[in-house]
């Protein structure tokens, strides 16, 4: 009889241990499943962050981070930091503009071969050696669609794809409203010529149907010679250019010089590469740009 009780006690103990083990495995599986559905999305720089922010919205389980600081500007010659690489090591998806702006991309691919990269310019025909496609509202809208498609395809949580698509549809509607607001600018440009002090504005002038008489691409390292100044003044005179598009951060000195020598108006436009992380910052910045242009040509 004693052996019977011992056997029963052992059997109950085994059953208890098995039950506890199964419970632990189940809970662990649930935790792992939960972790698997968490998604970390990293964007390369400011305009890509704003695009992704509008697509992702407040989608549960998705963390959005930006690689560079919001005041970094364009990524020409950007050098990855240890902190950048640490952030990328946590990423599931990396959203880039493409077109050569992210010159460090090969380094990222080498370090993180399994990282999903979404190239926002993948479905665009770019101007030669110029990847500032977001400066065209039309091309930016295509970038939004490309990012949405990439996110929906790469996200392991299928239900979030519908959220991305709904958010994208809403944002595209806002961008279309922006275009409609300034339809007169797009339709009545005629043969007006402009000079550009930043190549990013080529996409904007292309949208507006303006003729680019000359480009002087200015940045923090650009040293402008007296000959170049004389040449651009000659272009302004011969082609009767009355408006110049420039970025204030790098073009103010040259803008002052040219305004002192020629009868032109310099418009300091936003390249939309800096700002806060407000979701409407692209809309606000582009609207301000278009308003300046409208006033310069039509008021």
Short mmCIF file of C-alpha atoms in Angstrom, two decimals:
data_model
loop_
_atom_site.label_atom_id
_atom_site.label_comp_id
_atom_site.label_asym_id
_atom_site.label_seq_id
_atom_site.Cartn_x
_atom_site.Cartn_y
_atom_site.Cartn_z
CA UNK A 1 0.00 0.00 0.00
CA UNK A 2 2.84 2.33 0.86
CA UNK A 3 4.39 1.78 -2.57
CA UNK A 4 1.05 2.59 -4.17
CA UNK A 5 0.94 5.99 -2.41
CA UNK A 6 4.53 6.73 -3.38
CA UNK A 7 3.80 5.87 -7.02
CA UNK A 8 0.70 8.09 -7.00
CA UNK A 9 2.64 10.99 -5.47
CA UNK A 10 5.39 10.64 -8.06
CA UNK A 11 2.84 10.48 -10.86
CA UNK A 12 1.15 13.63 -9.63
CA UNK A 13 4.53 15.36 -9.34
CA UNK A 14 5.39 14.41 -12.92
CA UNK A 15 2.02 15.63 -14.16
CA UNK A 16 2.53 18.92 -12.31
CA UNK A 17 6.02 19.39 -13.75
CA UNK A 18 4.81 18.65 -17.26
CA UNK A 19 1.92 21.08 -16.85
CA UNK A 20 4.21 23.81 -15.60
CA UNK A 21 6.64 23.12 -18.41
CA UNK A 22 3.92 23.34 -21.05
CA UNK A 23 2.64 26.57 -19.52
CA UNK A 24 6.12 28.11 -19.53
CA UNK A 25 6.68 27.09 -23.14
CA UNK A 26 3.29 28.50 -24.15
CA UNK A 27 3.93 31.82 -22.44
CA UNK A 28 7.42 31.97 -23.96
CA UNK A 29 5.96 31.22 -27.39
CA UNK A 30 3.41 33.99 -26.94
CA UNK A 31 6.17 36.40 -25.93
CA UNK A 32 8.29 35.38 -28.91
CA UNK A 33 5.33 35.77 -31.24
CA UNK A 34 4.65 39.20 -29.77
CA UNK A 35 8.29 40.18 -30.24
CA UNK A 36 8.27 38.88 -33.81
CA UNK A 37 5.43 41.23 -34.73
CA UNK A 38 7.21 44.29 -33.37
CA UNK A 39 8.75 46.29 -36.21
CA UNK A 40 11.53 48.88 -36.12
CA UNK A 41 11.70 51.15 -39.15
CA UNK A 42 14.68 53.48 -39.65
CA UNK A 43 14.78 56.25 -42.24
CA UNK A 44 17.96 57.71 -43.71
CA UNK A 45 17.16 61.42 -43.34
CA UNK A 46 14.49 64.03 -42.76
CA UNK A 47 12.27 63.89 -45.90
CA UNK A 48 12.13 60.10 -45.71
CA UNK A 49 11.19 60.28 -42.03
CA UNK A 50 8.28 62.65 -42.74
CA UNK A 51 7.10 60.38 -45.55
CA UNK A 52 7.24 57.28 -43.34
CA UNK A 53 5.64 59.12 -40.43
CA UNK A 54 2.57 59.85 -42.53
CA UNK A 55 2.36 56.27 -43.81
CA UNK A 56 2.88 54.55 -40.46
CA UNK A 57 0.94 57.03 -38.34
CA UNK A 58 0.19 55.61 -34.90
CA UNK A 59 0.26 52.01 -36.11
CA UNK A 60 0.59 49.79 -33.04
CA UNK A 61 3.78 47.78 -32.74
CA UNK A 62 5.84 49.90 -35.15
CA UNK A 63 8.73 52.07 -33.97
CA UNK A 64 9.99 54.76 -36.35
CA UNK A 65 13.49 56.20 -35.98
CA UNK A 66 15.61 58.57 -38.08
CA UNK A 67 19.28 57.89 -38.75
CA UNK A 68 20.49 61.48 -38.99
CA UNK A 69 19.51 64.49 -36.92
CA UNK A 70 16.61 66.55 -38.36
CA UNK A 71 18.97 69.50 -38.93
CA UNK A 72 21.58 67.48 -40.83
CA UNK A 73 20.16 68.40 -44.22
CA UNK A 74 21.10 66.43 -47.33
CA UNK A 75 23.34 63.41 -46.84
CA UNK A 76 26.06 64.31 -49.34
CA UNK A 77 29.30 62.81 -47.98
CA UNK A 78 27.56 61.82 -44.73
CA UNK A 79 29.71 59.57 -42.55
CA UNK A 80 28.02 56.91 -40.45
CA UNK A 81 28.72 57.10 -36.72
CA UNK A 82 28.95 54.30 -34.20
CA UNK A 83 25.55 55.38 -32.92
CA UNK A 84 24.13 55.16 -36.45
CA UNK A 85 25.40 51.61 -36.85
CA UNK A 86 24.00 50.68 -33.45
CA UNK A 87 20.59 52.01 -34.51
CA UNK A 88 20.70 50.12 -37.80
CA UNK A 89 21.51 46.92 -35.90
CA UNK A 90 18.04 47.19 -34.31
CA UNK A 91 16.23 47.92 -37.58
CA UNK A 92 13.99 45.57 -39.52
CA UNK A 93 13.48 48.00 -42.40
CA UNK A 94 15.65 50.86 -43.68
CA UNK A 95 13.93 53.47 -45.86
CA UNK A 96 16.23 55.45 -48.14
CA UNK A 97 15.68 58.08 -50.80
CA UNK A 98 18.06 56.38 -53.20
CA UNK A 99 19.59 57.81 -56.35
CA UNK A 100 23.01 57.98 -54.71
CA UNK A 101 22.13 60.36 -51.87
CA UNK A 102 22.94 57.71 -49.28
CA UNK A 103 26.57 57.26 -50.32
CA UNK A 104 27.15 55.01 -47.30
CA UNK A 105 24.64 52.39 -48.46
CA UNK A 106 27.25 49.82 -49.47
CA UNK A 107 28.67 49.93 -45.94
CA UNK A 108 25.22 49.28 -44.50
CA UNK A 109 24.61 46.39 -46.90
CA UNK A 110 27.94 44.83 -45.93
CA UNK A 111 27.29 45.09 -42.20
CA UNK A 112 23.60 44.11 -42.30
CA UNK A 113 22.98 41.88 -45.33
CA UNK A 114 19.54 40.79 -44.06
CA UNK A 115 18.24 44.32 -43.53
CA UNK A 116 15.24 45.12 -45.75
CA UNK A 117 15.95 48.30 -47.70
CA UNK A 118 13.13 50.29 -49.32
CA UNK A 119 14.37 52.61 -52.07
CA UNK A 120 11.85 55.44 -52.44
CA UNK A 121 13.21 56.40 -55.88
CA UNK A 122 12.92 52.87 -57.25
CA UNK A 123 9.95 53.68 -59.50
CA UNK A 124 11.11 57.11 -60.62
CA UNK A 125 12.99 58.49 -63.58
CA UNK A 126 15.48 60.88 -62.02
CA UNK A 127 17.19 63.90 -63.48
CA UNK A 128 20.82 63.13 -64.28
CA UNK A 129 23.03 63.13 -61.15
CA UNK A 130 20.19 64.69 -59.16
CA UNK A 131 18.17 62.61 -56.71
CA UNK A 132 16.27 65.38 -54.88
CA UNK A 133 13.02 63.87 -56.15
CA UNK A 134 10.94 64.87 -53.13
CA UNK A 135 11.12 68.47 -54.38
CA UNK A 136 8.60 67.48 -57.05
CA UNK A 137 5.17 66.98 -55.53
CA UNK A 138 4.34 64.45 -58.25
CA UNK A 139 7.48 62.43 -57.66
CA UNK A 140 7.10 62.68 -53.90
CA UNK A 141 3.66 61.14 -54.26
CA UNK A 142 5.22 58.22 -56.14
CA UNK A 143 7.80 57.89 -53.37
CA UNK A 144 4.98 57.68 -50.83
CA UNK A 145 3.34 54.89 -52.80
CA UNK A 146 6.65 53.02 -53.12
CA UNK A 147 7.36 53.23 -49.39
CA UNK A 148 3.83 52.08 -48.55
CA UNK A 149 4.13 49.09 -50.86
CA UNK A 150 7.51 48.19 -49.40
CA UNK A 151 6.32 48.42 -45.81
CA UNK A 152 3.17 46.41 -46.49
CA UNK A 153 5.22 43.69 -48.18
CA UNK A 154 7.92 43.47 -45.51
CA UNK A 155 5.81 43.71 -42.35
CA UNK A 156 5.17 40.28 -40.79
CA UNK A 157 1.94 41.60 -39.26
CA UNK A 158 -0.44 41.46 -42.23
CA UNK A 159 -3.16 43.53 -40.57
CA UNK A 160 -0.86 46.57 -40.45
CA UNK A 161 -0.68 46.68 -44.25
CA UNK A 162 -4.24 47.95 -44.33
CA UNK A 163 -3.30 50.75 -41.92
CA UNK A 164 -0.38 51.75 -44.13
CA UNK A 165 -2.62 51.84 -47.19
CA UNK A 166 -5.32 53.89 -45.46
CA UNK A 167 -2.78 56.40 -44.13
CA UNK A 168 -1.14 56.62 -47.55
CA UNK A 169 -4.46 57.31 -49.24
CA UNK A 170 -5.16 60.10 -46.77
CA UNK A 171 -1.71 61.68 -47.22
CA UNK A 172 -1.88 61.47 -51.00
CA UNK A 173 -5.22 63.27 -50.80
CA UNK A 174 -3.57 66.12 -48.89
CA UNK A 175 -0.77 66.32 -51.45
CA UNK A 176 -3.28 66.47 -54.29
CA UNK A 177 -5.08 69.30 -52.51
CA UNK A 178 -1.76 71.14 -52.35
CA UNK A 179 -1.31 70.74 -56.10
CA UNK A 180 -4.85 71.91 -56.76
CA UNK A 181 -4.32 75.02 -54.63
CA UNK A 182 -1.56 76.15 -56.95
CA UNK A 183 -2.90 74.87 -60.26
CA UNK A 184 -2.50 78.38 -61.72
CA UNK A 185 1.23 78.26 -60.97
CA UNK A 186 1.57 74.94 -62.77
CA UNK A 187 -0.52 76.01 -65.75
CA UNK A 188 0.53 79.61 -66.35
CA UNK A 189 4.30 79.47 -66.10
CA UNK A 190 4.76 80.21 -69.81
CA UNK A 191 8.39 80.63 -70.87
CA UNK A 192 9.63 82.20 -67.65
CA UNK A 193 13.30 81.52 -66.91
CA UNK A 194 14.98 81.16 -63.54
CA UNK A 195 18.50 80.65 -62.22
CA UNK A 196 19.01 78.08 -59.47
CA UNK A 197 21.52 78.19 -56.63
CA UNK A 198 20.69 74.61 -55.61
CA UNK A 199 20.13 71.62 -57.88
CA UNK A 200 17.21 70.41 -55.75
CA UNK A 201 15.03 73.11 -57.29
CA UNK A 202 15.31 71.50 -60.73
CA UNK A 203 12.50 69.16 -59.71
CA UNK A 204 10.36 72.07 -58.57
CA UNK A 205 10.92 74.03 -61.79
CA UNK A 206 10.14 70.89 -63.77
CA UNK A 207 6.78 70.63 -62.01
CA UNK A 208 6.06 74.30 -62.68
CA UNK A 209 7.12 74.30 -66.31
CA UNK A 210 9.79 76.94 -65.73
CA UNK A 211 12.92 77.14 -67.88
CA UNK A 212 16.23 76.78 -66.04
CA UNK A 213 18.67 79.30 -67.49
CA UNK A 214 21.57 78.31 -65.24
CA UNK A 215 22.48 76.35 -62.12
CA UNK A 216 25.10 77.15 -59.49
CA UNK A 217 24.91 74.35 -56.94
CA UNK A 218 26.00 75.88 -53.65
CA UNK A 219 26.82 74.04 -50.44
CA UNK A 220 29.00 74.48 -47.36
CA UNK A 221 32.17 73.49 -49.24
CA UNK A 222 31.52 75.31 -52.51
CA UNK A 223 34.10 77.95 -53.39
CA UNK A 224 32.73 80.28 -56.08
CA UNK A 225 35.22 82.02 -58.37
CA UNK A 226 34.91 85.53 -59.77
CA UNK A 227 34.58 83.98 -63.22
CA UNK A 228 31.54 81.96 -62.16
CA UNK A 229 29.89 85.08 -60.74
CA UNK A 230 30.52 86.94 -63.98
CA UNK A 231 29.13 84.02 -65.99
CA UNK A 232 25.91 83.80 -63.97
CA UNK A 233 25.42 87.56 -64.24
CA UNK A 234 25.83 87.25 -68.00
CA UNK A 235 23.18 84.51 -68.12
CA UNK A 236 20.80 86.66 -66.09
CA UNK A 237 21.30 89.59 -68.45
CA UNK A 238 21.11 87.70 -71.77
CA UNK A 239 18.13 85.56 -70.85
CA UNK A 240 16.36 88.32 -68.93
CA UNK A 241 16.07 86.28 -65.77
CA UNK A 242 14.19 88.09 -63.03
CA UNK A 243 13.97 85.40 -60.34
CA UNK A 244 16.57 83.18 -58.64
CA UNK A 245 15.77 80.20 -56.44
CA UNK A 246 18.27 79.80 -53.58
CA UNK A 247 18.64 78.09 -50.22
CA UNK A 248 19.28 80.68 -47.54
CA UNK A 249 21.74 78.57 -45.53
CA UNK A 250 24.27 78.30 -48.37
CA UNK A 251 23.04 80.85 -50.92
CA UNK A 252 22.54 84.08 -48.99
CA UNK A 253 25.97 85.59 -49.69
CA UNK A 254 25.74 84.85 -53.40
CA UNK A 255 22.15 86.06 -53.45
CA UNK A 256 23.17 89.39 -51.95
CA UNK A 257 26.00 89.71 -54.47
CA UNK A 258 23.79 89.05 -57.47
CA UNK A 259 20.97 91.28 -56.26
CA UNK A 260 23.47 94.11 -55.91
CA UNK A 261 24.66 93.63 -59.51
CA UNK A 262 21.46 92.76 -61.38
CA UNK A 263 17.75 93.52 -61.35
CA UNK A 264 16.65 90.18 -59.90
CA UNK A 265 14.64 88.86 -56.99
CA UNK A 266 16.15 86.02 -54.97
CA UNK A 267 13.63 83.64 -53.45
CA UNK A 268 14.98 81.64 -50.52
CA UNK A 269 13.10 78.38 -50.78
CA UNK A 270 12.99 75.40 -48.44
CA UNK A 271 14.74 72.24 -49.68
CA UNK A 272 12.61 70.36 -47.13
CA UNK A 273 15.60 68.55 -45.64
CA UNK A 274 15.43 70.14 -42.18
CA UNK A 275 12.80 70.90 -39.60
CA UNK A 276 10.90 69.40 -36.73
CA UNK A 277 9.19 66.04 -36.93
CA UNK A 278 5.71 67.41 -37.48
CA UNK A 279 3.83 65.19 -39.93
CA UNK A 280 2.63 68.19 -41.96
CA UNK A 281 6.07 69.75 -42.35
CA UNK A 282 6.42 68.76 -46.02
CA UNK A 283 2.99 70.17 -46.83
CA UNK A 284 3.70 73.40 -44.96
CA UNK A 285 7.18 73.82 -46.44
CA UNK A 286 6.13 73.15 -50.03
CA UNK A 287 3.08 75.38 -49.68
CA UNK A 288 5.34 78.21 -48.49
CA UNK A 289 7.64 77.62 -51.48
CA UNK A 290 4.79 77.71 -53.98
CA UNK A 291 3.35 80.82 -52.38
CA UNK A 292 6.66 82.65 -52.75
CA UNK A 293 6.87 81.64 -56.41
CA UNK A 294 3.30 82.66 -57.09
CA UNK A 295 3.86 86.07 -55.55
CA UNK A 296 7.12 86.60 -57.48
CA UNK A 297 5.65 85.78 -60.88
CA UNK A 298 1.97 86.66 -60.67
CA UNK A 299 1.46 89.36 -58.02
#
